[in-house]
PDB file of C-alpha atoms in Angstrom:
ATOM      1  CA  UNK A  10      -8.328 -17.312  -9.510  1.00  0.00           C
ATOM      2  CA  UNK A  11      -9.402 -17.207  -5.971  1.00  0.00           C
ATOM      3  CA  UNK A  12     -12.939 -17.292  -4.924  1.00  0.00           C
ATOM      4  CA  UNK A  13     -14.509 -14.545  -3.104  1.00  0.00           C
ATOM      5  CA  UNK A  14     -14.744 -15.037   0.731  1.00  0.00           C
ATOM      6  CA  UNK A  15     -18.228 -14.684   2.303  1.00  0.00           C
ATOM      7  CA  UNK A  16     -16.865 -11.878   4.725  1.00  0.00           C
ATOM      8  CA  UNK A  17     -16.611  -9.551   1.532  1.00  0.00           C
ATOM      9  CA  UNK A  18     -20.423  -9.924   0.918  1.00  0.00           C
ATOM     10  CA  UNK A  19     -21.817  -6.901   2.740  1.00  0.00           C
ATOM     11  CA  UNK A  20     -19.528  -4.893   0.935  1.00  0.00           C
ATOM     12  CA  UNK A  21     -20.176  -5.981  -2.526  1.00  0.00           C
ATOM     13  CA  UNK A  22     -23.713  -7.084  -2.752  1.00  0.00           C
ATOM     14  CA  UNK A  23     -25.149  -3.911  -3.264  1.00  0.00           C
ATOM     15  CA  UNK A  24     -22.942  -2.871  -5.891  1.00  0.00           C
ATOM     16  CA  UNK A  25     -23.391  -3.547  -9.665  1.00  0.00           C
ATOM     17  CA  UNK A  26     -19.661  -4.233 -11.200  1.00  0.00           C
ATOM     18  CA  UNK A  27     -19.269  -3.259 -14.612  1.00  0.00           C
ATOM     19  CA  UNK A  28     -16.278  -4.669 -15.691  1.00  0.00           C
ATOM     20  CA  UNK A  29     -14.617  -1.132 -15.786  1.00  0.00           C
ATOM     21  CA  UNK A  30     -11.979  -1.555 -12.994  1.00  0.00           C
ATOM     22  CA  UNK A  31     -11.251   1.935 -12.407  1.00  0.00           C
ATOM     23  CA  UNK A  32     -15.000   2.612 -12.087  1.00  0.00           C
ATOM     24  CA  UNK A  33     -15.819  -0.523 -10.055  1.00  0.00           C
ATOM     25  CA  UNK A  34     -12.928   0.645  -7.328  1.00  0.00           C
ATOM     26  CA  UNK A  35     -14.540   3.862  -7.278  1.00  0.00           C
ATOM     27  CA  UNK A  36     -17.986   2.798  -6.921  1.00  0.00           C
ATOM     28  CA  UNK A  37     -17.029   0.111  -4.186  1.00  0.00           C
ATOM     29  CA  UNK A  38     -15.263   2.889  -1.982  1.00  0.00           C
ATOM     30  CA  UNK A  39     -17.918   5.196  -2.529  1.00  0.00           C
ATOM     31  CA  UNK A  40     -20.872   2.871  -1.781  1.00  0.00           C
ATOM     32  CA  UNK A  41     -18.801   1.843   1.390  1.00  0.00           C
ATOM     33  CA  UNK A  42     -18.509   5.709   2.835  1.00  0.00           C
ATOM     34  CA  UNK A  43     -14.986   6.014   1.521  1.00  0.00           C
ATOM     35  CA  UNK A  44     -15.119   8.792  -1.112  1.00  0.00           C
ATOM     36  CA  UNK A  45     -11.849  10.470   0.247  1.00  0.00           C
ATOM     37  CA  UNK A  46      -9.957   7.162  -0.260  1.00  0.00           C
ATOM     38  CA  UNK A  47     -11.440   6.684  -3.402  1.00  0.00           C
ATOM     39  CA  UNK A  48     -10.102  10.234  -4.483  1.00  0.00           C
ATOM     40  CA  UNK A  49      -6.363   9.331  -2.979  1.00  0.00           C
ATOM     41  CA  UNK A  50      -6.528   6.016  -4.698  1.00  0.00           C
ATOM     42  CA  UNK A  51      -7.242   7.294  -8.099  1.00  0.00           C
ATOM     43  CA  UNK A  52      -4.502  10.024  -7.591  1.00  0.00           C
ATOM     44  CA  UNK A  53      -1.825   7.272  -6.414  1.00  0.00           C
ATOM     45  CA  UNK A  54      -2.761   5.372  -9.731  1.00  0.00           C
ATOM     46  CA  UNK A  55      -1.834   8.329 -11.728  1.00  0.00           C
ATOM     47  CA  UNK A  56       1.296   9.078  -9.463  1.00  0.00           C
ATOM     48  CA  UNK A  57       2.324   5.669  -9.952  1.00  0.00           C
ATOM     49  CA  UNK A  58       1.675   5.310 -13.649  1.00  0.00           C
ATOM     50  CA  UNK A  59       4.000   8.661 -13.989  1.00  0.00           C
ATOM     51  CA  UNK A  60       6.862   7.107 -11.942  1.00  0.00           C
ATOM     52  CA  UNK A  61       6.377   3.856 -13.873  1.00  0.00           C
ATOM     53  CA  UNK A  62       7.065   5.581 -17.130  1.00  0.00           C
ATOM     54  CA  UNK A  63      10.291   7.375 -15.495  1.00  0.00           C
ATOM     55  CA  UNK A  64      11.677   4.082 -14.366  1.00  0.00           C
ATOM     56  CA  UNK A  65      10.919   1.376 -16.889  1.00  0.00           C
ATOM     57  CA  UNK A  66       8.095  -0.379 -14.852  1.00  0.00           C
ATOM     58  CA  UNK A  67       4.949  -1.265 -16.616  1.00  0.00           C
ATOM     59  CA  UNK A  68       2.654   1.814 -16.422  1.00  0.00           C
ATOM     60  CA  UNK A  69      -0.511  -0.047 -16.644  1.00  0.00           C
ATOM     61  CA  UNK A  70       0.080  -2.219 -13.760  1.00  0.00           C
ATOM     62  CA  UNK A  71       1.411   0.382 -11.670  1.00  0.00           C
ATOM     63  CA  UNK A  72      -1.808   2.217 -12.330  1.00  0.00           C
ATOM     64  CA  UNK A  73      -3.911  -0.650 -11.267  1.00  0.00           C
ATOM     65  CA  UNK A  74      -1.894  -1.145  -8.012  1.00  0.00           C
ATOM     66  CA  UNK A  75      -2.555   2.489  -7.381  1.00  0.00           C
ATOM     67  CA  UNK A  76      -5.953   2.265  -7.706  1.00  0.00           C
ATOM     68  CA  UNK A  77      -6.133  -0.805  -5.352  1.00  0.00           C
ATOM     69  CA  UNK A  78      -3.860  -0.260  -2.483  1.00  0.00           C
ATOM     70  CA  UNK A  79      -5.927   1.343   0.074  1.00  0.00           C
ATOM     71  CA  UNK A  80      -9.626  -0.385  -0.573  1.00  0.00           C
ATOM     72  CA  UNK A  81      -9.345  -2.252   2.880  1.00  0.00           C
ATOM     73  CA  UNK A  82      -9.819   1.362   4.148  1.00  0.00           C
ATOM     74  CA  UNK A  83     -13.705   0.283   4.165  1.00  0.00           C
ATOM     75  CA  UNK A  84     -12.660  -1.525   7.354  1.00  0.00           C
ATOM     76  CA  UNK A  85     -11.863   0.667  10.264  1.00  0.00           C
ATOM     77  CA  UNK A  86      -8.560  -0.059  12.369  1.00  0.00           C
ATOM     78  CA  UNK A  87     -10.584  -1.770  15.079  1.00  0.00           C
ATOM     79  CA  UNK A  88     -11.958  -4.402  12.775  1.00  0.00           C
ATOM     80  CA  UNK A  89      -8.846  -5.132  10.876  1.00  0.00           C
ATOM     81  CA  UNK A  90      -7.292  -7.866  12.936  1.00  0.00           C
ATOM     82  CA  UNK A  91     -10.327  -9.722  13.321  1.00  0.00           C
ATOM     83  CA  UNK A  92     -10.870  -9.360   9.517  1.00  0.00           C
ATOM     84  CA  UNK A  93      -7.314 -10.572   9.018  1.00  0.00           C
ATOM     85  CA  UNK A  94      -8.021 -13.583  11.075  1.00  0.00           C
ATOM     86  CA  UNK A  95     -11.030 -14.494   9.048  1.00  0.00           C
ATOM     87  CA  UNK A  96      -9.071 -14.423   6.023  1.00  0.00           C
ATOM     88  CA  UNK A  97      -6.305 -16.290   7.803  1.00  0.00           C
ATOM     89  CA  UNK A  98      -3.726 -13.728   7.255  1.00  0.00           C
ATOM     90  CA  UNK A  99      -0.418 -14.400   9.398  1.00  0.00           C
ATOM     91  CA  UNK A 100      -0.623 -11.306  11.783  1.00  0.00           C
ATOM     92  CA  UNK A 101       2.725  -9.928  13.150  1.00  0.00           C
ATOM     93  CA  UNK A 102       2.795  -8.907  16.793  1.00  0.00           C
ATOM     94  CA  UNK A 103       3.342  -5.237  15.547  1.00  0.00           C
ATOM     95  CA  UNK A 104       0.017  -5.446  13.500  1.00  0.00           C
ATOM     96  CA  UNK A 105      -1.751  -6.279  16.508  1.00  0.00           C
ATOM     97  CA  UNK A 106      -0.456  -3.414  18.555  1.00  0.00           C
ATOM     98  CA  UNK A 107      -1.189  -0.921  15.481  1.00  0.00           C
ATOM     99  CA  UNK A 108      -3.805  -2.407  13.273  1.00  0.00           C
ATOM    100  CA  UNK A 109      -3.488   0.293  10.503  1.00  0.00           C
ATOM    101  CA  UNK A 110      -0.345  -1.345   9.239  1.00  0.00           C
ATOM    102  CA  UNK A 111      -2.098  -4.591   8.283  1.00  0.00           C
ATOM    103  CA  UNK A 112      -4.323  -2.901   5.647  1.00  0.00           C
ATOM    104  CA  UNK A 113      -1.817  -3.230   3.129  1.00  0.00           C
ATOM    105  CA  UNK A 114      -2.248  -7.009   3.252  1.00  0.00           C
ATOM    106  CA  UNK A 115      -5.899  -6.687   3.294  1.00  0.00           C
ATOM    107  CA  UNK A 116      -5.995  -4.829   0.237  1.00  0.00           C
ATOM    108  CA  UNK A 117      -3.781  -7.409  -1.266  1.00  0.00           C
ATOM    109  CA  UNK A 118      -6.441  -9.949  -0.680  1.00  0.00           C
ATOM    110  CA  UNK A 119      -9.520  -7.756  -1.678  1.00  0.00           C
ATOM    111  CA  UNK A 120      -7.868  -7.023  -4.788  1.00  0.00           C
ATOM    112  CA  UNK A 121      -7.651 -10.591  -5.741  1.00  0.00           C
ATOM    113  CA  UNK A 122     -10.845 -11.849  -4.369  1.00  0.00           C
ATOM    114  CA  UNK A 123     -13.132  -8.782  -4.984  1.00  0.00           C
ATOM    115  CA  UNK A 124     -11.576  -7.542  -8.136  1.00  0.00           C
ATOM    116  CA  UNK A 125     -10.268 -10.339  -9.544  1.00  0.00           C
ATOM    117  CA  UNK A 126      -6.538  -9.263  -9.976  1.00  0.00           C
ATOM    118  CA  UNK A 127      -4.272 -12.477 -10.619  1.00  0.00           C
ATOM    119  CA  UNK A 128      -1.193 -10.586 -11.556  1.00  0.00           C
ATOM    120  CA  UNK A 129       1.038 -11.631  -8.513  1.00  0.00           C
ATOM    121  CA  UNK A 130       3.511  -8.608  -9.270  1.00  0.00           C
ATOM    122  CA  UNK A 131       0.660  -6.141  -8.633  1.00  0.00           C
ATOM    123  CA  UNK A 132      -0.786  -7.969  -5.611  1.00  0.00           C
ATOM    124  CA  UNK A 133       2.648  -8.139  -3.718  1.00  0.00           C
ATOM    125  CA  UNK A 134       3.267  -4.403  -4.468  1.00  0.00           C
ATOM    126  CA  UNK A 135      -0.129  -3.649  -3.017  1.00  0.00           C
ATOM    127  CA  UNK A 136       1.016  -6.011  -0.238  1.00  0.00           C
ATOM    128  CA  UNK A 137       3.695  -3.886   0.890  1.00  0.00           C
ATOM    129  CA  UNK A 138       2.908  -0.403  -0.303  1.00  0.00           C
ATOM    130  CA  UNK A 139       3.107   0.888   3.583  1.00  0.00           C
ATOM    131  CA  UNK A 140       6.273  -0.579   4.792  1.00  0.00           C
ATOM    132  CA  UNK A 141       8.027  -1.896   1.587  1.00  0.00           C
ATOM    133  CA  UNK A 142      10.181  -5.134   2.019  1.00  0.00           C
ATOM    134  CA  UNK A 143      13.379  -6.726   1.409  1.00  0.00           C
ATOM    135  CA  UNK A 144      14.438  -7.332  -2.231  1.00  0.00           C
ATOM    136  CA  UNK A 145      11.578  -5.013  -3.286  1.00  0.00           C
ATOM    137  CA  UNK A 146      10.664  -5.490  -7.133  1.00  0.00           C
ATOM    138  CA  UNK A 147      10.667  -2.414  -9.279  1.00  0.00           C
ATOM    139  CA  UNK A 148       6.840  -2.319  -9.048  1.00  0.00           C
ATOM    140  CA  UNK A 149       6.877  -2.473  -5.173  1.00  0.00           C
ATOM    141  CA  UNK A 150       9.176   0.481  -5.266  1.00  0.00           C
ATOM    142  CA  UNK A 151       6.970   2.402  -7.945  1.00  0.00           C
ATOM    143  CA  UNK A 152       3.879   1.939  -5.679  1.00  0.00           C
ATOM    144  CA  UNK A 153       5.550   2.728  -2.516  1.00  0.00           C
ATOM    145  CA  UNK A 154       7.047   5.905  -3.761  1.00  0.00           C
ATOM    146  CA  UNK A 155       3.751   6.939  -5.567  1.00  0.00           C
ATOM    147  CA  UNK A 156       1.842   6.439  -2.397  1.00  0.00           C
ATOM    148  CA  UNK A 157       4.354   8.770  -0.424  1.00  0.00           C
ATOM    149  CA  UNK A 158       4.174  11.468  -2.645  1.00  0.00           C
ATOM    150  CA  UNK A 159       0.378  11.453  -2.945  1.00  0.00           C
ATOM    151  CA  UNK A 160       0.208  12.102   0.542  1.00  0.00           C
ATOM    152  CA  UNK A 161      -3.262  11.855   2.026  1.00  0.00           C
ATOM    153  CA  UNK A 162      -2.813  14.047   4.875  1.00  0.00           C
ATOM    154  CA  UNK A 163      -3.075  17.951   5.109  1.00  0.00           C
ATOM    155  CA  UNK A 164       0.266  19.916   4.278  1.00  0.00           C
ATOM    156  CA  UNK A 165       3.143  19.017   2.847  1.00  0.00           C
ATOM    157  CA  UNK A 166       5.024  15.976   3.876  1.00  0.00           C
ATOM    158  CA  UNK A 167       8.315  16.584   5.753  1.00  0.00           C
ATOM    159  CA  UNK A 168      10.097  14.139   3.598  1.00  0.00           C
ATOM    160  CA  UNK A 169       8.771  15.282   0.261  1.00  0.00           C
ATOM    161  CA  UNK A 170      11.909  17.449  -0.789  1.00  0.00           C
ATOM    162  CA  UNK A 171      14.414  14.903   0.244  1.00  0.00           C
ATOM    163  CA  UNK A 172      12.336  12.089  -1.353  1.00  0.00           C
ATOM    164  CA  UNK A 173      11.914  14.067  -4.934  1.00  0.00           C
ATOM    165  CA  UNK A 174      15.763  14.957  -4.861  1.00  0.00           C
ATOM    166  CA  UNK A 175      16.791  11.382  -4.337  1.00  0.00           C
ATOM    167  CA  UNK A 176      14.208  10.335  -7.000  1.00  0.00           C
ATOM    168  CA  UNK A 177      16.441  12.296  -9.488  1.00  0.00           C
ATOM    169  CA  UNK A 178      19.156   9.596  -8.616  1.00  0.00           C
ATOM    170  CA  UNK A 179      17.063   6.530  -8.758  1.00  0.00           C
ATOM    171  CA  UNK A 180      13.819   4.860  -7.837  1.00  0.00           C
ATOM    172  CA  UNK A 181      15.876   2.965  -5.056  1.00  0.00           C
ATOM    173  CA  UNK A 182      17.043   6.309  -3.646  1.00  0.00           C
ATOM    174  CA  UNK A 183      13.632   7.834  -3.650  1.00  0.00           C
ATOM    175  CA  UNK A 184      12.498   4.607  -1.800  1.00  0.00           C
ATOM    176  CA  UNK A 185      15.072   4.676   0.765  1.00  0.00           C
ATOM    177  CA  UNK A 186      14.517   8.586   1.428  1.00  0.00           C
ATOM    178  CA  UNK A 187      11.339   7.859   2.973  1.00  0.00           C
ATOM    179  CA  UNK A 188      12.336   4.641   4.947  1.00  0.00           C
ATOM    180  CA  UNK A 189      15.097   6.641   6.090  1.00  0.00           C
ATOM    181  CA  UNK A 190      12.908   9.527   7.391  1.00  0.00           C
ATOM    182  CA  UNK A 191      10.851   6.790   9.122  1.00  0.00           C
ATOM    183  CA  UNK A 192      14.131   5.287  10.559  1.00  0.00           C
ATOM    184  CA  UNK A 193      15.240   8.232  12.274  1.00  0.00           C
ATOM    185  CA  UNK A 194      11.893   8.822  13.705  1.00  0.00           C
ATOM    186  CA  UNK A 195      11.639   5.326  15.101  1.00  0.00           C
ATOM    187  CA  UNK A 196      11.495   6.036  18.647  1.00  0.00           C
ATOM    188  CA  UNK A 197       8.417   8.167  17.850  1.00  0.00           C
ATOM    189  CA  UNK A 198       6.740   5.315  15.971  1.00  0.00           C
ATOM    190  CA  UNK A 199       4.075   3.224  17.565  1.00  0.00           C
ATOM    191  CA  UNK A 200       5.716   0.026  16.257  1.00  0.00           C
ATOM    192  CA  UNK A 201       8.505  -0.871  13.740  1.00  0.00           C
ATOM    193  CA  UNK A 202       7.200  -3.410  11.343  1.00  0.00           C
ATOM    194  CA  UNK A 203       9.651  -6.192  10.701  1.00  0.00           C
ATOM    195  CA  UNK A 204       9.443  -5.671   6.832  1.00  0.00           C
ATOM    196  CA  UNK A 205      10.106  -1.832   7.309  1.00  0.00           C
ATOM    197  CA  UNK A 206      13.081  -2.944   9.372  1.00  0.00           C
ATOM    198  CA  UNK A 207      14.142  -5.310   6.814  1.00  0.00           C
ATOM    199  CA  UNK A 208      13.601  -3.050   3.827  1.00  0.00           C
ATOM    200  CA  UNK A 209      15.729  -0.033   5.755  1.00  0.00           C
ATOM    201  CA  UNK A 210      18.470  -2.756   6.014  1.00  0.00           C
ATOM    202  CA  UNK A 211      18.103  -3.837   2.222  1.00  0.00           C
ATOM    203  CA  UNK A 212      18.040  -0.341   0.680  1.00  0.00           C
ATOM    204  CA  UNK A 213      20.933   0.997   2.824  1.00  0.00           C
ATOM    205  CA  UNK A 214      23.067  -1.363   1.450  1.00  0.00           C
ATOM    206  CA  UNK A 215      21.842  -0.684  -2.135  1.00  0.00           C
ATOM    207  CA  UNK A 216      22.161   3.261  -2.020  1.00  0.00           C
ATOM    208  CA  UNK A 217      25.803   2.837  -0.709  1.00  0.00           C
ATOM    209  CA  UNK A 218      26.682   0.534  -3.463  1.00  0.00           C
ATOM    210  CA  UNK A 219      25.492   2.880  -6.155  1.00  0.00           C
TER     211      UNK A 219
END
């Protein structure tokens, strides 16, 4: 199990961790002025558990991944690249341009070091929940889709109807619905993360084979 990096002390020293993971995540986010993120993470956990039960993934793992996926929101965008450097995370040029995207990989490290998650499948799903990745696992896709359904913005997501329709075919079709939506909007995106590009090509081939 990884030791906690000293950079996290300012975020954790004032919190009494109880061993109840769900409660500790909520306390961590709330104590660090991220009450709305705490609510979103709990909602994504519920949604991930629901989708996991639909498609044969482990519901407990899915729920935990959902609870933890956005814990790096405690760092504002303008701090994330510096935090990633201190954690010795390899930084893609696209993340330098648009630091919001690196939050998925910051959350992965924080889940391991602060909350002592040692299940690599959970950590990997957290680490790609924004962009997905090529050869995504079942849990990767569960968390990815759950996060997109439990939208943290106002209004109804423009892709939601298509995503839910595709989800009736398969989980992979559901994941592709969102990736394809982004791909059609790519001229308007600040960056195209290489993992998103790889996920698009990978899923496109898989949904055509089904």
